[in-house]
XYZ file of C-alpha atoms in Angstrom:
454
model
C 32.314 -12.946 71.748
C 34.145 -9.723 72.555
C 32.400 -6.473 71.702
C 33.649 -4.244 68.883
C 35.055 -1.825 71.459
C 37.088 -4.578 73.108
C 38.336 -5.977 69.804
C 39.460 -2.588 68.481
C 41.220 -1.707 71.733
C 42.978 -5.079 71.690
C 44.102 -4.466 68.104
C 45.443 -1.003 68.981
C 47.397 -2.318 71.964
C 48.666 -5.535 70.367
C 49.854 -3.798 67.200
C 51.080 -0.683 69.035
C 49.185 1.541 66.627
C 49.206 4.633 68.880
C 51.549 5.859 71.583
C 50.268 6.942 74.962
C 49.723 10.711 75.123
C 50.163 11.318 71.392
C 48.180 13.672 69.169
C 45.972 11.943 66.559
C 44.296 13.438 63.494
C 41.084 11.507 62.693
C 39.821 11.594 59.099
C 36.023 11.853 59.343
C 33.818 11.946 56.246
C 30.489 11.723 58.040
C 29.820 8.139 56.928
C 29.120 5.308 59.363
C 32.717 3.975 59.278
C 34.481 7.203 60.193
C 31.796 8.280 62.681
C 32.203 4.919 64.445
C 35.992 5.386 64.470
C 35.609 8.844 65.979
C 33.363 7.532 68.771
C 35.693 4.593 69.499
C 38.855 6.700 69.720
C 37.059 9.348 71.766
C 36.042 6.596 74.189
C 39.703 5.492 74.555
C 41.205 8.994 74.618
C 41.033 9.662 78.352
C 42.494 6.239 79.221
C 45.456 6.632 76.877
C 45.804 10.431 77.205
C 45.361 10.996 73.470
C 44.785 14.453 72.011
C 42.274 14.084 69.189
C 41.740 16.419 66.239
C 39.005 15.908 63.622
C 39.683 16.533 59.912
C 37.001 16.733 57.207
C 37.397 17.404 53.471
C 34.303 18.536 51.566
C 34.649 17.072 48.053
C 31.848 19.310 46.698
C 30.435 16.402 44.709
C 26.893 16.237 46.076
C 25.847 19.857 46.554
C 23.682 20.206 49.659
C 24.506 16.634 50.623
C 28.202 17.519 50.948
C 27.296 20.585 53.011
C 25.212 18.407 55.334
C 28.154 15.998 55.778
C 30.348 18.888 56.867
C 27.755 20.241 59.309
C 27.348 16.824 60.930
C 31.098 16.327 61.407
C 31.562 19.821 62.847
C 28.561 19.406 65.174
C 29.797 16.085 66.587
C 33.363 17.396 66.987
C 32.038 20.384 68.925
C 29.889 18.061 71.060
C 33.047 16.152 72.009
C 34.944 19.439 72.485
C 37.466 18.442 69.832
C 39.222 20.840 67.436
C 38.159 20.329 63.817
C 39.896 21.208 60.548
C 37.648 21.602 57.493
C 38.606 22.282 53.884
C 36.783 22.218 50.549
C 38.123 20.866 47.242
C 36.749 20.933 43.698
C 37.254 17.253 42.902
C 35.611 17.385 39.469
C 37.868 20.207 38.263
C 40.965 18.467 39.657
C 39.977 15.191 37.964
C 39.487 16.894 34.594
C 42.735 18.873 34.794
C 44.799 15.842 35.806
C 42.928 13.272 33.678
C 41.894 11.174 36.682
C 38.742 9.338 37.635
C 36.568 11.090 40.224
C 37.448 8.375 42.753
C 41.201 8.739 42.206
C 41.050 12.550 42.229
C 39.118 12.521 45.516
C 41.657 10.134 47.021
C 44.640 12.283 46.023
C 43.065 15.500 47.307
C 42.019 13.812 50.538
C 45.502 12.425 51.226
C 47.061 15.811 50.441
C 44.640 17.598 52.789
C 45.262 15.172 55.642
C 49.058 15.292 55.243
C 49.111 19.108 55.087
C 46.797 19.419 58.077
C 48.860 16.968 60.125
C 52.109 18.757 59.264
C 50.616 22.168 60.061
C 49.384 20.975 63.458
C 52.591 19.014 64.138
C 50.664 15.727 64.276
C 52.540 12.563 63.334
C 49.621 10.107 63.227
C 46.487 10.060 61.053
C 43.690 7.597 61.865
C 41.679 6.248 58.915
C 38.435 4.257 59.016
C 39.218 1.565 56.425
C 37.744 -1.797 57.434
C 37.842 -5.444 56.356
C 35.242 -4.990 53.590
C 37.344 -2.172 52.104
C 40.326 -4.505 52.133
C 38.409 -7.216 50.278
C 37.117 -4.775 47.651
C 40.603 -3.363 47.178
C 42.022 -6.829 46.537
C 39.649 -7.485 43.641
C 39.935 -3.927 42.334
C 43.709 -4.270 42.108
C 43.538 -7.844 40.838
C 41.387 -6.731 37.902
C 43.805 -3.886 37.191
C 46.724 -6.302 37.015
C 48.528 -5.165 40.178
C 51.589 -7.001 41.431
C 52.312 -8.442 44.863
C 52.622 -5.048 46.566
C 49.157 -4.038 45.384
C 47.524 -7.381 46.184
C 48.995 -7.289 49.685
C 46.429 -4.592 50.432
C 46.371 -1.977 53.149
C 48.403 -2.285 56.322
C 47.336 -1.424 59.853
C 50.154 1.120 59.980
C 52.426 2.643 57.335
C 54.099 5.909 56.402
C 52.021 8.377 54.401
C 53.066 8.446 50.713
C 55.465 11.334 50.237
C 55.454 12.115 53.965
C 57.679 9.541 55.715
C 57.402 11.303 59.092
C 53.598 10.977 59.129
C 52.011 7.615 59.948
C 48.678 6.339 58.580
C 46.894 4.039 61.033
C 43.831 1.864 60.341
C 42.498 0.518 63.671
C 39.340 -0.965 62.071
C 41.041 -3.048 59.389
C 40.048 -6.350 61.059
C 36.403 -5.334 61.499
C 33.526 -5.811 59.059
C 31.247 -3.103 57.748
C 28.266 -4.832 59.347
C 29.958 -4.792 62.781
C 30.538 -1.035 62.467
C 26.937 -0.429 61.388
C 25.681 -2.498 64.332
C 27.918 -0.541 66.710
C 26.598 2.750 65.318
C 22.991 1.613 65.757
C 23.556 0.399 69.325
C 25.214 3.666 70.331
C 22.872 5.943 68.371
C 25.787 7.393 66.403
C 24.570 9.823 63.721
C 26.019 9.429 60.230
C 25.372 10.379 56.627
C 24.929 7.850 53.815
C 26.607 8.769 50.516
C 24.159 7.848 47.737
C 27.045 7.432 45.278
C 28.076 4.293 47.187
C 25.138 2.520 45.554
C 25.904 3.692 42.019
C 27.154 0.968 39.677
C 28.972 3.570 37.553
C 32.050 3.063 39.728
C 34.034 -0.163 39.407
C 34.567 -0.428 43.178
C 30.799 -0.334 43.695
C 30.225 -3.028 41.080
C 32.763 -5.189 42.900
C 31.005 -4.452 46.201
C 27.428 -5.029 45.062
C 27.834 -7.606 42.276
C 31.131 -9.520 42.216
C 31.721 -10.167 45.938
C 28.113 -11.265 46.674
C 28.313 -13.619 43.658
C 31.586 -15.150 44.871
C 30.260 -15.574 48.420
C 26.982 -17.082 47.240
C 28.182 -19.393 44.474
C 31.872 -20.089 45.029
C 33.264 -19.462 48.511
C 31.086 -18.570 51.542
C 34.245 -17.924 53.588
C 35.563 -15.458 50.989
C 36.676 -12.878 53.559
C 38.805 -15.381 55.473
C 40.297 -17.001 52.359
C 41.222 -13.713 50.651
C 42.471 -12.270 53.933
C 44.807 -15.229 54.357
C 46.020 -14.882 50.754
C 46.735 -11.176 51.308
C 48.735 -11.962 54.437
C 50.857 -14.455 52.497
C 51.377 -12.101 49.554
C 52.249 -9.243 51.918
C 54.932 -11.222 53.739
C 56.469 -12.497 50.505
C 56.373 -9.022 48.967
C 58.168 -7.595 51.997
C 60.864 -10.256 51.612
C 61.352 -9.475 47.896
C 61.566 -5.777 48.755
C 64.279 -6.396 51.318
C 66.265 -8.545 48.858
C 65.949 -5.859 46.171
C 67.101 -3.180 48.611
C 70.077 -5.349 49.543
C 71.023 -5.747 45.864
C 70.719 -2.007 45.224
C 73.174 -1.433 48.074
C 75.723 -4.144 47.124
C 75.227 -4.738 43.339
C 75.952 -8.444 43.111
C 75.585 -10.069 39.629
C 72.082 -9.250 38.373
C 71.659 -12.507 36.453
C 72.072 -14.505 39.691
C 69.016 -12.913 41.284
C 65.649 -14.643 41.458
C 63.208 -13.377 38.794
C 60.983 -11.796 41.448
C 63.936 -9.862 42.880
C 65.074 -8.786 39.401
C 61.648 -7.349 38.712
C 61.538 -5.489 42.029
C 65.051 -4.066 41.488
C 63.980 -2.662 38.125
C 60.703 -1.393 39.582
C 62.458 0.517 42.365
C 64.927 2.061 39.921
C 62.150 3.182 37.572
C 60.379 4.874 40.478
C 63.607 6.722 41.301
C 63.723 7.912 37.679
C 60.139 9.172 37.939
C 58.867 6.560 35.461
C 55.666 4.574 36.002
C 56.814 0.935 36.475
C 54.195 -1.138 34.656
C 54.642 -4.890 34.118
C 55.476 -4.842 30.412
C 58.145 -2.174 30.786
C 59.766 -4.063 33.665
C 59.740 -7.333 31.708
C 61.217 -5.745 28.583
C 64.075 -4.246 30.597
C 64.620 -7.481 32.513
C 64.757 -9.736 29.451
C 66.511 -7.375 27.012
C 69.525 -5.572 28.510
C 71.010 -2.657 26.556
C 67.768 -2.239 24.593
C 66.344 1.310 24.926
C 62.593 1.383 25.528
C 60.746 4.649 24.751
C 58.542 5.850 27.600
C 57.656 9.180 25.950
C 58.560 10.896 22.672
C 61.472 12.593 24.472
C 62.512 9.874 26.924
C 63.852 6.326 26.776
C 64.982 3.941 29.499
C 67.163 0.835 29.420
C 69.234 -1.288 31.734
C 72.826 -2.370 31.300
C 74.063 -5.920 31.870
C 74.924 -5.151 35.487
C 71.247 -4.394 36.194
C 71.593 -0.608 36.409
C 68.581 1.162 34.863
C 69.323 4.366 32.994
C 67.165 7.151 31.613
C 67.932 9.339 28.606
C 66.106 12.525 27.597
C 66.327 13.409 23.926
C 66.919 17.001 22.884
C 64.356 18.081 20.319
C 65.994 19.027 17.041
C 64.830 21.705 14.653
C 61.921 20.493 12.571
C 60.912 17.713 14.963
C 57.170 17.506 15.581
C 55.897 18.885 18.851
C 54.712 16.522 21.535
C 51.418 18.433 21.694
C 49.622 20.850 19.373
C 46.312 22.720 19.440
C 44.159 22.933 16.315
C 41.086 24.991 15.447
C 38.264 23.176 13.633
C 36.749 26.426 12.380
C 34.771 26.243 9.158
C 33.491 23.103 7.464
C 36.660 21.364 6.315
C 40.396 21.305 6.932
C 43.620 19.327 7.086
C 46.612 19.204 9.438
C 49.642 17.064 10.117
C 50.827 15.687 13.420
C 53.023 12.832 14.586
C 53.742 11.620 11.079
C 50.054 11.405 10.120
C 47.880 13.566 7.877
C 44.399 14.163 9.254
C 41.532 15.560 7.211
C 38.230 16.618 8.712
C 34.837 17.737 7.468
C 31.712 18.907 9.272
C 28.178 18.319 8.025
C 24.658 18.803 9.317
C 22.909 15.609 10.385
C 19.440 15.454 8.836
C 18.407 12.018 10.109
C 19.880 9.659 12.676
C 21.948 6.815 11.270
C 24.894 4.895 12.661
C 28.040 5.496 10.545
C 29.369 2.454 8.706
C 32.854 1.428 9.925
C 35.652 2.403 7.524
C 39.389 1.852 7.838
C 41.154 5.110 8.640
C 37.937 7.011 9.276
C 35.690 7.895 12.200
C 32.599 10.058 12.713
C 31.987 12.116 15.866
C 29.322 14.378 17.277
C 30.942 17.694 16.286
C 29.336 19.700 19.088
C 30.610 17.288 21.754
C 34.144 17.571 20.358
C 34.088 21.376 20.106
C 36.022 23.715 17.821
C 39.390 23.536 19.629
C 41.172 20.199 19.918
C 44.577 19.028 21.122
C 46.648 16.307 19.491
C 49.372 14.659 21.545
C 50.872 11.302 22.449
C 50.057 8.870 25.250
C 50.971 9.963 28.776
C 51.223 7.778 31.872
C 47.923 7.888 33.743
C 45.766 8.630 30.665
C 42.227 7.280 31.010
C 39.823 6.741 28.123
C 36.265 5.480 27.722
C 36.024 3.804 24.288
C 32.655 3.501 22.599
C 30.622 0.734 24.222
C 32.360 0.836 27.617
C 30.525 2.000 30.746
C 33.438 3.774 32.422
C 36.910 5.161 31.658
C 39.861 2.790 32.015
C 43.614 3.187 31.826
C 44.770 3.687 28.262
C 47.749 1.495 29.099
C 45.383 -1.410 29.865
C 43.587 -0.937 26.547
C 46.893 -1.060 24.687
C 47.752 -4.284 26.500
C 44.374 -5.873 25.715
C 44.748 -4.970 22.040
C 48.305 -6.368 22.057
C 49.749 -3.093 20.746
C 53.562 -3.337 21.107
C 55.113 -1.085 23.732
C 57.467 0.554 21.230
C 54.457 1.554 19.089
C 52.262 2.995 21.856
C 54.208 6.219 22.300
C 53.811 7.089 18.611
C 50.018 6.686 18.465
C 48.045 9.919 18.315
C 45.702 10.883 21.153
C 43.034 13.537 20.440
C 41.440 15.503 23.262
C 38.932 18.293 23.628
C 40.067 21.742 24.741
C 39.569 20.762 28.399
C 41.594 17.545 28.085
C 38.956 14.801 27.638
C 40.155 12.127 25.201
C 37.739 11.612 22.298
C 39.890 9.471 19.973
C 42.968 7.265 20.163
C 44.606 5.969 17.027
C 43.863 2.214 16.631
C 41.292 2.297 19.469
C 38.155 3.894 17.947
C 36.297 6.866 19.442
C 35.148 7.900 22.907
C 31.707 6.825 24.151
C 30.539 10.392 24.859
C 31.394 11.542 21.324
C 29.465 8.953 19.320
C 26.618 9.819 16.958
C 23.221 9.766 18.684
C 19.640 10.791 17.842
C 20.432 14.177 19.432
C 23.401 14.824 17.121
C 23.019 17.966 15.034
C 26.428 18.211 13.355
C 28.825 15.424 12.412
C 32.608 15.542 12.293
C 34.086 13.206 9.670
C 37.703 12.376 10.578
C 40.145 10.523 8.301
C 43.839 9.917 8.786
C 46.698 8.506 6.747
C 50.302 7.610 7.445
C 53.037 7.343 4.792
């Protein structure tokens, strides 16, 4: 069997991932995958006349551990006499401000850092260390989130960076397993840092990695990697074909009703993206099946498609007296009442003398008042909102919760969302309260919350 070095070089040459003599920015976290990638590309650099630059983003998530990651990457880059670009980012603050999971916030900041660094250094190619195990995990992660063909097709060996069409993302290790990279690192005495969070089951990707995939391999399909890899190849090719047909329709505008359903959906999806609207499945289906029917996507915006297939967006001008999309309220004192979004909400605070679980009541909830705080914000659902309802182990997309509860699309935008002063959702109308805000033995003050609609 060929060695890892031979296989990776063959992949690079066969797929034409890098040009001879080009400048390559290598994303290096300090983990075994990226440290192996750095060593491999450094070993090929002289042969192919590549100019390598190392890039490392400190996510500031693990204190001294993050600092040690940075020191390792810088030390190895200096050992290889390679220039290194280092930057630090407050991932937790970014996640809270933008209502993202830690994983998603880290990903966005990392991609932004790499794209900016590449542009600044006039580098057109970024090398990433994603491997075959990452691809498998991503498939199930997206499958469970309800992704379409584009998502299930997975990562590609080479593609343009999102938002930066002149910069190319390259994944030379995508055909290699995690175990092969670890074995290579051990054989070549490559130093690396292990991120302890990779073992935490608080993250859905880790639960897929440590629980779901081993179960499927053990009890259902020992050749899971090969079977899923083949399925992803098929989905990818078919998705590319649908994309090309949709692009052809957008250029020529033949009768929309004559298109295959898959092409109709992709045409609507592409148009929604152009309008800056998140193209989820239910919205696409509503527009596809019901032409001329406006669908609200926010309190001020609706979208519809005409019979020719053209999707249109309309922004409503707020009239005098219309309720604001978002309002701040002060829960000072022990009781109060306010109106928002067509509902009247009354609240009352009381001291908790003994722990007891509140009895469920229609139109009423009880929170830990100190977790909620004295300043709250009431608003409506926004694309990308994530919420952790009571009883769930991690936040999920609010859109997915609406779908699971079979709440009609036209009703979702009118439901009230309550957040703390720093933006964390603690209550969603029709969906109960947030896990972190429930009554517990440590609760000192309770917030009784009742609401009514005409």
